[in-house]
PDB file of C-alpha atoms and ligand atoms in Angstrom:
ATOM      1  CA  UNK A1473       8.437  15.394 -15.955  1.00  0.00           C
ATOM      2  CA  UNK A1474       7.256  15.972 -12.393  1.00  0.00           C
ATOM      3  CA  UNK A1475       7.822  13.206 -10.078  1.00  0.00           C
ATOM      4  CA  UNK A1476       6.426  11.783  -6.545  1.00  0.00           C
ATOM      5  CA  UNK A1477       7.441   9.281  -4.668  1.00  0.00           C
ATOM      6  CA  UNK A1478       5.264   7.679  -2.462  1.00  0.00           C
ATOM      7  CA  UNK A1479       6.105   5.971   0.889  1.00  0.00           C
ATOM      8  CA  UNK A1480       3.717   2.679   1.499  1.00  0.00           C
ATOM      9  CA  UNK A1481       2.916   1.440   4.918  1.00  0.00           C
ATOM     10  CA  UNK A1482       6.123   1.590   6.941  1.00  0.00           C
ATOM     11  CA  UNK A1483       4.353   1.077  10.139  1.00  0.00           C
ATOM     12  CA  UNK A1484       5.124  -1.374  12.988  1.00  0.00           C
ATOM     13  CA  UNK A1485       2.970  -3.891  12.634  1.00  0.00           C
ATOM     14  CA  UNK A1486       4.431  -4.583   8.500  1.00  0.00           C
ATOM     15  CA  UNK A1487       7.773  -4.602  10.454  1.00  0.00           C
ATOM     16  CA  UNK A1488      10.141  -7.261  13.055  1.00  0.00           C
ATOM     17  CA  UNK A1489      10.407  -8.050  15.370  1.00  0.00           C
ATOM     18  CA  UNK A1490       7.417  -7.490  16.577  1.00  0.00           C
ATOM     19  CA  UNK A1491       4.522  -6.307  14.130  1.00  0.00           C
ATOM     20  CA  UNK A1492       1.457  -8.874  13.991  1.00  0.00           C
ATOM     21  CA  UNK A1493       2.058  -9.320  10.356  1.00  0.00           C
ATOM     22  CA  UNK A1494       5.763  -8.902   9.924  1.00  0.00           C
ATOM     23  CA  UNK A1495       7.555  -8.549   6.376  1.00  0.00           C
ATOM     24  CA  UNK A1496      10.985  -9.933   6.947  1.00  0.00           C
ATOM     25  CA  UNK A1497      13.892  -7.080   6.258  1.00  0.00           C
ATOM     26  CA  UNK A1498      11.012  -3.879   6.214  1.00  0.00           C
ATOM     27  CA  UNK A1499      12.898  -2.255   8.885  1.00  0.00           C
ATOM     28  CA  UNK A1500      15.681  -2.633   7.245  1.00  0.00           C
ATOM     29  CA  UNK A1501      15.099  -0.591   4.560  1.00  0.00           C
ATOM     30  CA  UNK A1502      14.563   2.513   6.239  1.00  0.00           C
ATOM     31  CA  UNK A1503      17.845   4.159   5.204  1.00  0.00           C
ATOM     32  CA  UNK A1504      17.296   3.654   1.454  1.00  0.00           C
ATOM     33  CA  UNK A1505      13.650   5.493   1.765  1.00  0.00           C
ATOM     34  CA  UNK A1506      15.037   8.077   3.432  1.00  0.00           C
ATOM     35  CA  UNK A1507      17.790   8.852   1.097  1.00  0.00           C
ATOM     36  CA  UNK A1508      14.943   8.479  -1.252  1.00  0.00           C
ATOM     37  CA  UNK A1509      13.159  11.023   0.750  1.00  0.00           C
ATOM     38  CA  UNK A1510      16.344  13.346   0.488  1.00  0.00           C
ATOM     39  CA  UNK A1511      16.034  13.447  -2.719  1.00  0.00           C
ATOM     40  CA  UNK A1512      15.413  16.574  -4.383  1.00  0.00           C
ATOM     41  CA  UNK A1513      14.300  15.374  -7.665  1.00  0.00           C
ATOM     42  CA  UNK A1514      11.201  14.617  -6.378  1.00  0.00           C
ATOM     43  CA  UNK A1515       8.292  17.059  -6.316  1.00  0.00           C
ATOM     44  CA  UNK A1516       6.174  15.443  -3.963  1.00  0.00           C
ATOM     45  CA  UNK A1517       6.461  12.665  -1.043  1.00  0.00           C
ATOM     46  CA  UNK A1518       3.458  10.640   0.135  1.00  0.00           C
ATOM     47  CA  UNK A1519       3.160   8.198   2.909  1.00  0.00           C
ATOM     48  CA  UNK A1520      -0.008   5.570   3.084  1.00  0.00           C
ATOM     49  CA  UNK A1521      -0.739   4.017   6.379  1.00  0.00           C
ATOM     50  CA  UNK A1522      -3.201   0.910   6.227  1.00  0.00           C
ATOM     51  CA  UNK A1523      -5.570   2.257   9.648  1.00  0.00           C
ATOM     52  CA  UNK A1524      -8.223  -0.216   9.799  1.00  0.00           C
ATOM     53  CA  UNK A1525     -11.283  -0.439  12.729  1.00  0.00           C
ATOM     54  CA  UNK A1526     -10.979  -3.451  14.680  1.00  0.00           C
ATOM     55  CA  UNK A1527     -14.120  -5.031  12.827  1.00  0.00           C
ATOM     56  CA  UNK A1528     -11.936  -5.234   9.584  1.00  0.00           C
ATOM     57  CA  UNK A1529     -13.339  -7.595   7.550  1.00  0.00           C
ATOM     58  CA  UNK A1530      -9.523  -8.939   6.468  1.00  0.00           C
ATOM     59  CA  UNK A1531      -8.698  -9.903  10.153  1.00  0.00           C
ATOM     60  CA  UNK A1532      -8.783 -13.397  10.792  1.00  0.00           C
ATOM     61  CA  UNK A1533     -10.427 -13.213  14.483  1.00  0.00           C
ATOM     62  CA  UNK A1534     -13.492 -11.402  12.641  1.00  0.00           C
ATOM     63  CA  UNK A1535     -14.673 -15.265  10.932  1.00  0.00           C
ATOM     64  CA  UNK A1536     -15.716 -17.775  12.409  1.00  0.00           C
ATOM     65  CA  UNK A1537     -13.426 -20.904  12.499  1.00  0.00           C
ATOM     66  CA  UNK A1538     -12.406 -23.338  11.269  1.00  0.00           C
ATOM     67  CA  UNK A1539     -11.996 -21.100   7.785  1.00  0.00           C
ATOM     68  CA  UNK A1540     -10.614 -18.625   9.285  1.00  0.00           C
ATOM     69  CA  UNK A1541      -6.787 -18.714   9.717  1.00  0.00           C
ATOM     70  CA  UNK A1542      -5.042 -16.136   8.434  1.00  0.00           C
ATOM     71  CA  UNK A1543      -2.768 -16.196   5.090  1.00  0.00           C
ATOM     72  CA  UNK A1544      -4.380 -19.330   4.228  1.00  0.00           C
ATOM     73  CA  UNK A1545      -8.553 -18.571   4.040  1.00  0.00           C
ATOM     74  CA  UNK A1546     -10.424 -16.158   2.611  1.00  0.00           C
ATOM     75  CA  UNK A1547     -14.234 -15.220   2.696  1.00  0.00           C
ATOM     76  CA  UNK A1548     -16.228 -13.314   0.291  1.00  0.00           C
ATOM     77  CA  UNK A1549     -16.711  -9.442  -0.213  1.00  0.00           C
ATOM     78  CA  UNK A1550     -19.492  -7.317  -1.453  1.00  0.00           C
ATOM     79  CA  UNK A1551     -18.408  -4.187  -3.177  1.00  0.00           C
ATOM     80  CA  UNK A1552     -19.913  -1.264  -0.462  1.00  0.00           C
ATOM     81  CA  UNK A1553     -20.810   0.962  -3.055  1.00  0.00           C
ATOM     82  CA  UNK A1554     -24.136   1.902  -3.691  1.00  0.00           C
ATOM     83  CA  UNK A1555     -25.651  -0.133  -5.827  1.00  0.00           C
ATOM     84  CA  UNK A1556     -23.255  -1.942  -6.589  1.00  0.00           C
ATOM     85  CA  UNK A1557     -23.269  -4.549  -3.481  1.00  0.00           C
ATOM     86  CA  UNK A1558     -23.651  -7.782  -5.821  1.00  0.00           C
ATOM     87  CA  UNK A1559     -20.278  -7.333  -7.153  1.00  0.00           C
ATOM     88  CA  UNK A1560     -18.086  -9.623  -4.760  1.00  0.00           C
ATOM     89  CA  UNK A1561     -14.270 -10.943  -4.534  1.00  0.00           C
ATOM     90  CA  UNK A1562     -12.592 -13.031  -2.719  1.00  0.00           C
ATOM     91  CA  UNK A1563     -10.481 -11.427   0.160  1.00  0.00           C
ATOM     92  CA  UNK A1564      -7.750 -13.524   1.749  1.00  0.00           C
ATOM     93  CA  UNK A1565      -7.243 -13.170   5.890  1.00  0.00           C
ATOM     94  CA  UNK A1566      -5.291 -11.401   8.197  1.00  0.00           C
ATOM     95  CA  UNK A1567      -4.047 -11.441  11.665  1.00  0.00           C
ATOM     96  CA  UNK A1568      -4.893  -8.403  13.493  1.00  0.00           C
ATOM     97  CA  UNK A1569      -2.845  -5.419  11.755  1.00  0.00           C
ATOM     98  CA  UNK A1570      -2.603  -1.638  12.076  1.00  0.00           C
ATOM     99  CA  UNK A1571      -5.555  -1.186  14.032  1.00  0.00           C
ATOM    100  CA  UNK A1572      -6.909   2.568  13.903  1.00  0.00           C
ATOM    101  CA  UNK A1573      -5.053   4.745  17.362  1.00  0.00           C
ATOM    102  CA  UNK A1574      -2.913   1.584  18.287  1.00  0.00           C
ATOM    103  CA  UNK A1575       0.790   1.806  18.427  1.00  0.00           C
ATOM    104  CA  UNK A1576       0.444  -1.169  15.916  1.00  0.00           C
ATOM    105  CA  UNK A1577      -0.758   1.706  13.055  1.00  0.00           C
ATOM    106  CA  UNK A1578       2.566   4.330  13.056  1.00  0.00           C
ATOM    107  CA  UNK A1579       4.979   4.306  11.070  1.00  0.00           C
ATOM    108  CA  UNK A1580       8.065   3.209  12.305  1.00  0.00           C
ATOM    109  CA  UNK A1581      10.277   6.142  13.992  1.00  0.00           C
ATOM    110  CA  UNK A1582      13.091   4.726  11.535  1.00  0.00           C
ATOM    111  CA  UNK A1583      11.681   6.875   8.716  1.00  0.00           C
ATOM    112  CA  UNK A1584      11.945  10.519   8.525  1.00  0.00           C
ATOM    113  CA  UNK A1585       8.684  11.986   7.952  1.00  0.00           C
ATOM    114  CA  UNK A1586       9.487  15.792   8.291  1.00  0.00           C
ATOM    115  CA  UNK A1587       9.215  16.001   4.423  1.00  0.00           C
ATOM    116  CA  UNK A1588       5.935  14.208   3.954  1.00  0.00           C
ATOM    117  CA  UNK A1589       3.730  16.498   2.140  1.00  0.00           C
ATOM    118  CA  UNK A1590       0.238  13.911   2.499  1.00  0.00           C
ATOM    119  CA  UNK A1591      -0.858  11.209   4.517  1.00  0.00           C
ATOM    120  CA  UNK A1592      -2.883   8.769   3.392  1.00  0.00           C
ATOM    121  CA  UNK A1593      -5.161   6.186   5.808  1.00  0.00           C
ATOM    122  CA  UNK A1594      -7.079   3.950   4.033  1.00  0.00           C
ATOM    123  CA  UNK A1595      -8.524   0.855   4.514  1.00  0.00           C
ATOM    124  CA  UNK A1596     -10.702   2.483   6.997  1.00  0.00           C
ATOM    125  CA  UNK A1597     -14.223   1.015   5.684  1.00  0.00           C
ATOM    126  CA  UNK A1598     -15.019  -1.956   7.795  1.00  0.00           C
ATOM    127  CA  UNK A1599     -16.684  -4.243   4.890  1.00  0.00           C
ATOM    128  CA  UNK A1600     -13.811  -3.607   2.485  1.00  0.00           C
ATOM    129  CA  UNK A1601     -10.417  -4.220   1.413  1.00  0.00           C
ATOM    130  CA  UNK A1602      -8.052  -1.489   0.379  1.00  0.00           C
ATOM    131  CA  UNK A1603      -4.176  -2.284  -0.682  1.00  0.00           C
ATOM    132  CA  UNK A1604      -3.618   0.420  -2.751  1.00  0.00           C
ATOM    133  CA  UNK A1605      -3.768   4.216  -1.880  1.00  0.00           C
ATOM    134  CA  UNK A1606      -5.479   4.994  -4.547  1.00  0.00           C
ATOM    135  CA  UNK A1607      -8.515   2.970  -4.739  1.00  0.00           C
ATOM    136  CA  UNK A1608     -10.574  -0.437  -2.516  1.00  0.00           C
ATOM    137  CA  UNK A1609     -10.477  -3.810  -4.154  1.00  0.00           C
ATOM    138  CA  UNK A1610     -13.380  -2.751  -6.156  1.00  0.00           C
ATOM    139  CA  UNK A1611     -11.491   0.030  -7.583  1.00  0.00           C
ATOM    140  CA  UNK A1612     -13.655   2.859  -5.758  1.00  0.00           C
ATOM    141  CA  UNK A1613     -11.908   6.343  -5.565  1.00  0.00           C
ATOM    142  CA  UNK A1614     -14.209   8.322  -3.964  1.00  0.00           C
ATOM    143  CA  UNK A1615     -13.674   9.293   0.047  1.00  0.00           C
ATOM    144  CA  UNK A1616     -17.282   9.243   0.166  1.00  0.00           C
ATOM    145  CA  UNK A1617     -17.729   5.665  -0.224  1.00  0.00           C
ATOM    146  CA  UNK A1618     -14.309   3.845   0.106  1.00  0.00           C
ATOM    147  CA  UNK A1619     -11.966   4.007   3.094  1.00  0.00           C
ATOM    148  CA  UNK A1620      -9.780   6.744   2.481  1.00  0.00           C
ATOM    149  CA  UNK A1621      -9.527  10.320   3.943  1.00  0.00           C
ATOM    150  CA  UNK A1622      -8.317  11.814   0.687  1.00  0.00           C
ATOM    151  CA  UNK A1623      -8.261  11.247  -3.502  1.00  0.00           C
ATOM    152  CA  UNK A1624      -4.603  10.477  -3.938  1.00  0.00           C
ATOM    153  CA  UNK A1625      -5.136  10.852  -7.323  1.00  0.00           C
ATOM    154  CA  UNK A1626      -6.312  14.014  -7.589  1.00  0.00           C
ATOM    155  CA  UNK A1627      -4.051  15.408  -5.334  1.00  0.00           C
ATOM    156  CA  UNK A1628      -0.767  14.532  -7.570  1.00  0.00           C
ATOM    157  CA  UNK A1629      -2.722  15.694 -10.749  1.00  0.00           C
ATOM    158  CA  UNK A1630      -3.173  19.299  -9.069  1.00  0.00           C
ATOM    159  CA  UNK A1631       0.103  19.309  -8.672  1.00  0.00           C
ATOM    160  CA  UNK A1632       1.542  18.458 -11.894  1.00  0.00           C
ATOM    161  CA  UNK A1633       2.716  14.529 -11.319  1.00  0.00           C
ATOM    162  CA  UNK A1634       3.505  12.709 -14.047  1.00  0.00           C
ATOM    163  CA  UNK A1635       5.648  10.207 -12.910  1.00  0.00           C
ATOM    164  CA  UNK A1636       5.148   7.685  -9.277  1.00  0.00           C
ATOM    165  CA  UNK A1637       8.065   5.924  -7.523  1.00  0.00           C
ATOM    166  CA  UNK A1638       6.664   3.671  -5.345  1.00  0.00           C
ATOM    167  CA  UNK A1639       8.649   1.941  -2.275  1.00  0.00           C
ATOM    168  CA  UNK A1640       7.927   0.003   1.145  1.00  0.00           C
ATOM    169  CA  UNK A1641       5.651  -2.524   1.847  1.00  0.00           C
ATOM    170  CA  UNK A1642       4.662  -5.395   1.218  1.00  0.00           C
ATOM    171  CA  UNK A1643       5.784  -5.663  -2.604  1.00  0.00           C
ATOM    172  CA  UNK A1644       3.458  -8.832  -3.418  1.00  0.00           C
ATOM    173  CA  UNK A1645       0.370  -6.468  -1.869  1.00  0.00           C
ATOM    174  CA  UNK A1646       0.001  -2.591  -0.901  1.00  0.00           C
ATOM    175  CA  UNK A1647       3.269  -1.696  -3.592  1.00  0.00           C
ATOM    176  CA  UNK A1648       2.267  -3.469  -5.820  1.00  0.00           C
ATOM    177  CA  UNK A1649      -1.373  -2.196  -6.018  1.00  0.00           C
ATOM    178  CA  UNK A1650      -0.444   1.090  -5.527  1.00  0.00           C
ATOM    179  CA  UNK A1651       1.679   0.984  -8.283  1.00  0.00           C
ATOM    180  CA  UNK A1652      -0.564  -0.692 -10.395  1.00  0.00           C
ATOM    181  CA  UNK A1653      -4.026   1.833  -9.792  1.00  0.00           C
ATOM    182  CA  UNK A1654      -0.824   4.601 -10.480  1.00  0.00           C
ATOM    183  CA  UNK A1655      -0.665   3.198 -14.255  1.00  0.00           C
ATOM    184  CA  UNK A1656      -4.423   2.819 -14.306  1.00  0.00           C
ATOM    185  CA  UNK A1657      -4.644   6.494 -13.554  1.00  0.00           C
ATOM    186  CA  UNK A1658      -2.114   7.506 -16.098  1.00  0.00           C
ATOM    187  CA  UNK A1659       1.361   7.973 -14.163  1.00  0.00           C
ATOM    188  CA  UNK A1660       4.477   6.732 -15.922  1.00  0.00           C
ATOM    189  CA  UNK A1661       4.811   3.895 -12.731  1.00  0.00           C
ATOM    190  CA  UNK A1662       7.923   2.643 -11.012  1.00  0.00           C
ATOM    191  CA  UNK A1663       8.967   0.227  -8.195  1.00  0.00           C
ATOM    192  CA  UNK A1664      12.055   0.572  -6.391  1.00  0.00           C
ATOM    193  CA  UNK A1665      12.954  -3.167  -5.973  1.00  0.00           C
ATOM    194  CA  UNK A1666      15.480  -2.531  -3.334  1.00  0.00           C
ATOM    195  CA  UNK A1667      13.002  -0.223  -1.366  1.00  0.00           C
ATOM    196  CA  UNK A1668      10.747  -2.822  -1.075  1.00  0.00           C
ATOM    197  CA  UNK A1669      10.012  -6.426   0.764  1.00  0.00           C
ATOM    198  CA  UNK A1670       7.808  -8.752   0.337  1.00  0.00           C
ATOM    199  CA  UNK A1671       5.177 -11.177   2.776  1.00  0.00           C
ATOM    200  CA  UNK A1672       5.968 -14.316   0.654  1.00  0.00           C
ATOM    201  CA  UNK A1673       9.560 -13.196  -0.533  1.00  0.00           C
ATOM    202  CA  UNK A1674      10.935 -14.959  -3.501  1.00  0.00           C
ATOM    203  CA  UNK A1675       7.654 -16.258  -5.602  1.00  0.00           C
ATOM    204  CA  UNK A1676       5.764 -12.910  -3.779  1.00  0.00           C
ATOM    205  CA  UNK A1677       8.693 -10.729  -5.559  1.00  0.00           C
ATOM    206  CA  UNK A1678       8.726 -12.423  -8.819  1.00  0.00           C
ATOM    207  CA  UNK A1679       4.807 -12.958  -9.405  1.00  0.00           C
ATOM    208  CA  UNK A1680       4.575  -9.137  -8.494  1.00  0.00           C
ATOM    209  CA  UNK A1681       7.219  -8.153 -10.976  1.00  0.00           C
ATOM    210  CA  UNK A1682       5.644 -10.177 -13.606  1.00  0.00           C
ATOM    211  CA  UNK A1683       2.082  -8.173 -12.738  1.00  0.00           C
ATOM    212  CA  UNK A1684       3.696  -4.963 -12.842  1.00  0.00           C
ATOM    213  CA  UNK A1685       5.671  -5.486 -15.898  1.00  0.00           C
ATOM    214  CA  UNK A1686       2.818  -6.599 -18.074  1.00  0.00           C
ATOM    215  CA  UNK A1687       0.794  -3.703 -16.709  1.00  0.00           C
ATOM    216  CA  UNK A1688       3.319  -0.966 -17.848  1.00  0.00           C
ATOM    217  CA  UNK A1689       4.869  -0.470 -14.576  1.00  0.00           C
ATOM    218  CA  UNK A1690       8.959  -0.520 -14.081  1.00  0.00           C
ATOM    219  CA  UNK A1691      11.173  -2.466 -12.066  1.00  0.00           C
ATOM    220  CA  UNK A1692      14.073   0.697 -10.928  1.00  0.00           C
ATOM    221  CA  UNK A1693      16.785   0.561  -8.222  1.00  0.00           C
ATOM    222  CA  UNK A1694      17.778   3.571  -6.063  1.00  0.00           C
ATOM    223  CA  UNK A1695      20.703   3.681  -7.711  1.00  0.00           C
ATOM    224  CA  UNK A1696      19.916   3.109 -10.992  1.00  0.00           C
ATOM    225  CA  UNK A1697      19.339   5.989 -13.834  1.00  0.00           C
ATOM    226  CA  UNK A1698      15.712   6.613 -13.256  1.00  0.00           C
ATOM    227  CA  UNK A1699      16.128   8.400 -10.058  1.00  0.00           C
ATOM    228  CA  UNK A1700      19.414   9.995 -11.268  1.00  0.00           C
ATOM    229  CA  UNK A1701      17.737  12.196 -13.954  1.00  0.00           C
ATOM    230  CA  UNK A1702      15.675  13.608 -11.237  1.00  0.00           C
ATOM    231  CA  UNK A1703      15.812  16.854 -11.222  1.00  0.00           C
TER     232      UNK A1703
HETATM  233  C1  VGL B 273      -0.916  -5.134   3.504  1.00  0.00           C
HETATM  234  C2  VGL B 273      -1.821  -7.205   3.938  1.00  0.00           C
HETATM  235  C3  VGL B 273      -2.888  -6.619   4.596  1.00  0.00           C
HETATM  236  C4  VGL B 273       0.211  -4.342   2.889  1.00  0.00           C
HETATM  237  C5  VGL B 273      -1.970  -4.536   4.144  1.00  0.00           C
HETATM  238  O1  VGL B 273       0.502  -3.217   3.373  1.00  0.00           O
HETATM  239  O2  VGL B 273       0.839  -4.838   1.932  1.00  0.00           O
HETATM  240  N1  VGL B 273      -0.856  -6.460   3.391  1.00  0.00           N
HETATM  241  N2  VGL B 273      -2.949  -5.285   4.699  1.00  0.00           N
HETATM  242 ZN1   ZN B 274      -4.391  -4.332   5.994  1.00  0.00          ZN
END
């Protein structure tokens, strides 16, 4: 067993008081990711950053109104690979959020990122959605057509991962896919449920835990046995 543990969008604007689409208590659990990140048992450590152009096509201010306020609406989106473009889904809206070069985008000083061994930015494509930092809504891999600078997938394989601890946020969106496309690809997944927090917390929490249970993923604490055994 090899294991990574990968560090999902701790950046400003995910965190109070003053990111544009604030999780309530994601600063706040800085200090249990980085004792996660002390960790020795784990082999690798990645950190996703959503870095989207201003044109995003989740930010609210990007529709016209009136169906276009954020959380509530959504429009419609065409898969951008080639090909492939009749293939749509519905994408809900966002307020402005981690805008590519804006202060907005970093991750929050709180976490220690001196033993990061990969960054990934996704959600980079304009016409797409990407929650997970493995693939876009459509389930697209490649850097060549979806919004990521690098294959997170093939970068734990080459390294021997077998097993994905995923923490940060938001649990009811960019964990939870990520943890989910980390089953799909064939890691044992987990979610540390006190490393994580939630946009709609309560229902957001339990809905997700209900997804990722059914899909094969599991529901660990930091101090449970799970991370324990790591070696
Ligand atoms: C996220 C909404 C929009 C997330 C990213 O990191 O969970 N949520 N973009
Ligand atoms: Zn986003």
């Amino acid at each position: 067993m090899k294991a990574a543990l990968i560090v999902v969008d701790m950046q400003e604007d995910f965190c109070p008081p003053t990111g544009s689409l604030a999780v309530r208590g994601a600063r706040d659990l800085a200090p249990t990711i980085n004792s996660l990140l002390a960790h020795p048992g784990f082999a690798v450590r990645v950190a996703s950053q959503d870095y989207h152009p201003l044109d995003h096509i989740s930010f609210a201010t990007n529709h016209p109104s009136p169906n276009n306020r954020p959380f509530e609406c959504s429009i419609k989106m065409a898969n951008p690979a080639p090909g492939k473009e009749t293939e749509t889904k519905q994408q809900t809206l966002w307020p402005v959020h981690c805008v590519q070069q804006t202060a907005g985008a970093d991750i929050i000083p709180e976490i220690d990122l001196s033993k990061i061994d990969l960054f990934v930015r996704k959600g980079m494509h304009p016409r797409v959605e990407m929650y997970s930092a493995f693939a876009d809504a459509f389930g697209n891999q490649d850097p060549a057509v979806v919004s990521v600078n690098t294959n997170l997938r093939l970068f734990l394989t080459d390294r021997g991962v077998t097993d994905v601890f995923v923490v940060g946020v938001a649990g009811d969106f960019c964990v939870k896919y990520t943890a989910l496309d980390a089953a799909k690809a064939g890691f044992q997944s987990h979610v540390v449920q006190d490393a994580t927090a939630c946009v709609v917390p309560g229902s957001g929490w339990e809905e997700a835990t209900r997804e990722l249970t059914a899909a094969g993923v599991s529901i660990v604490k930091s101090d449970g046995p799970e991370i324990a055994v790591l070696v």
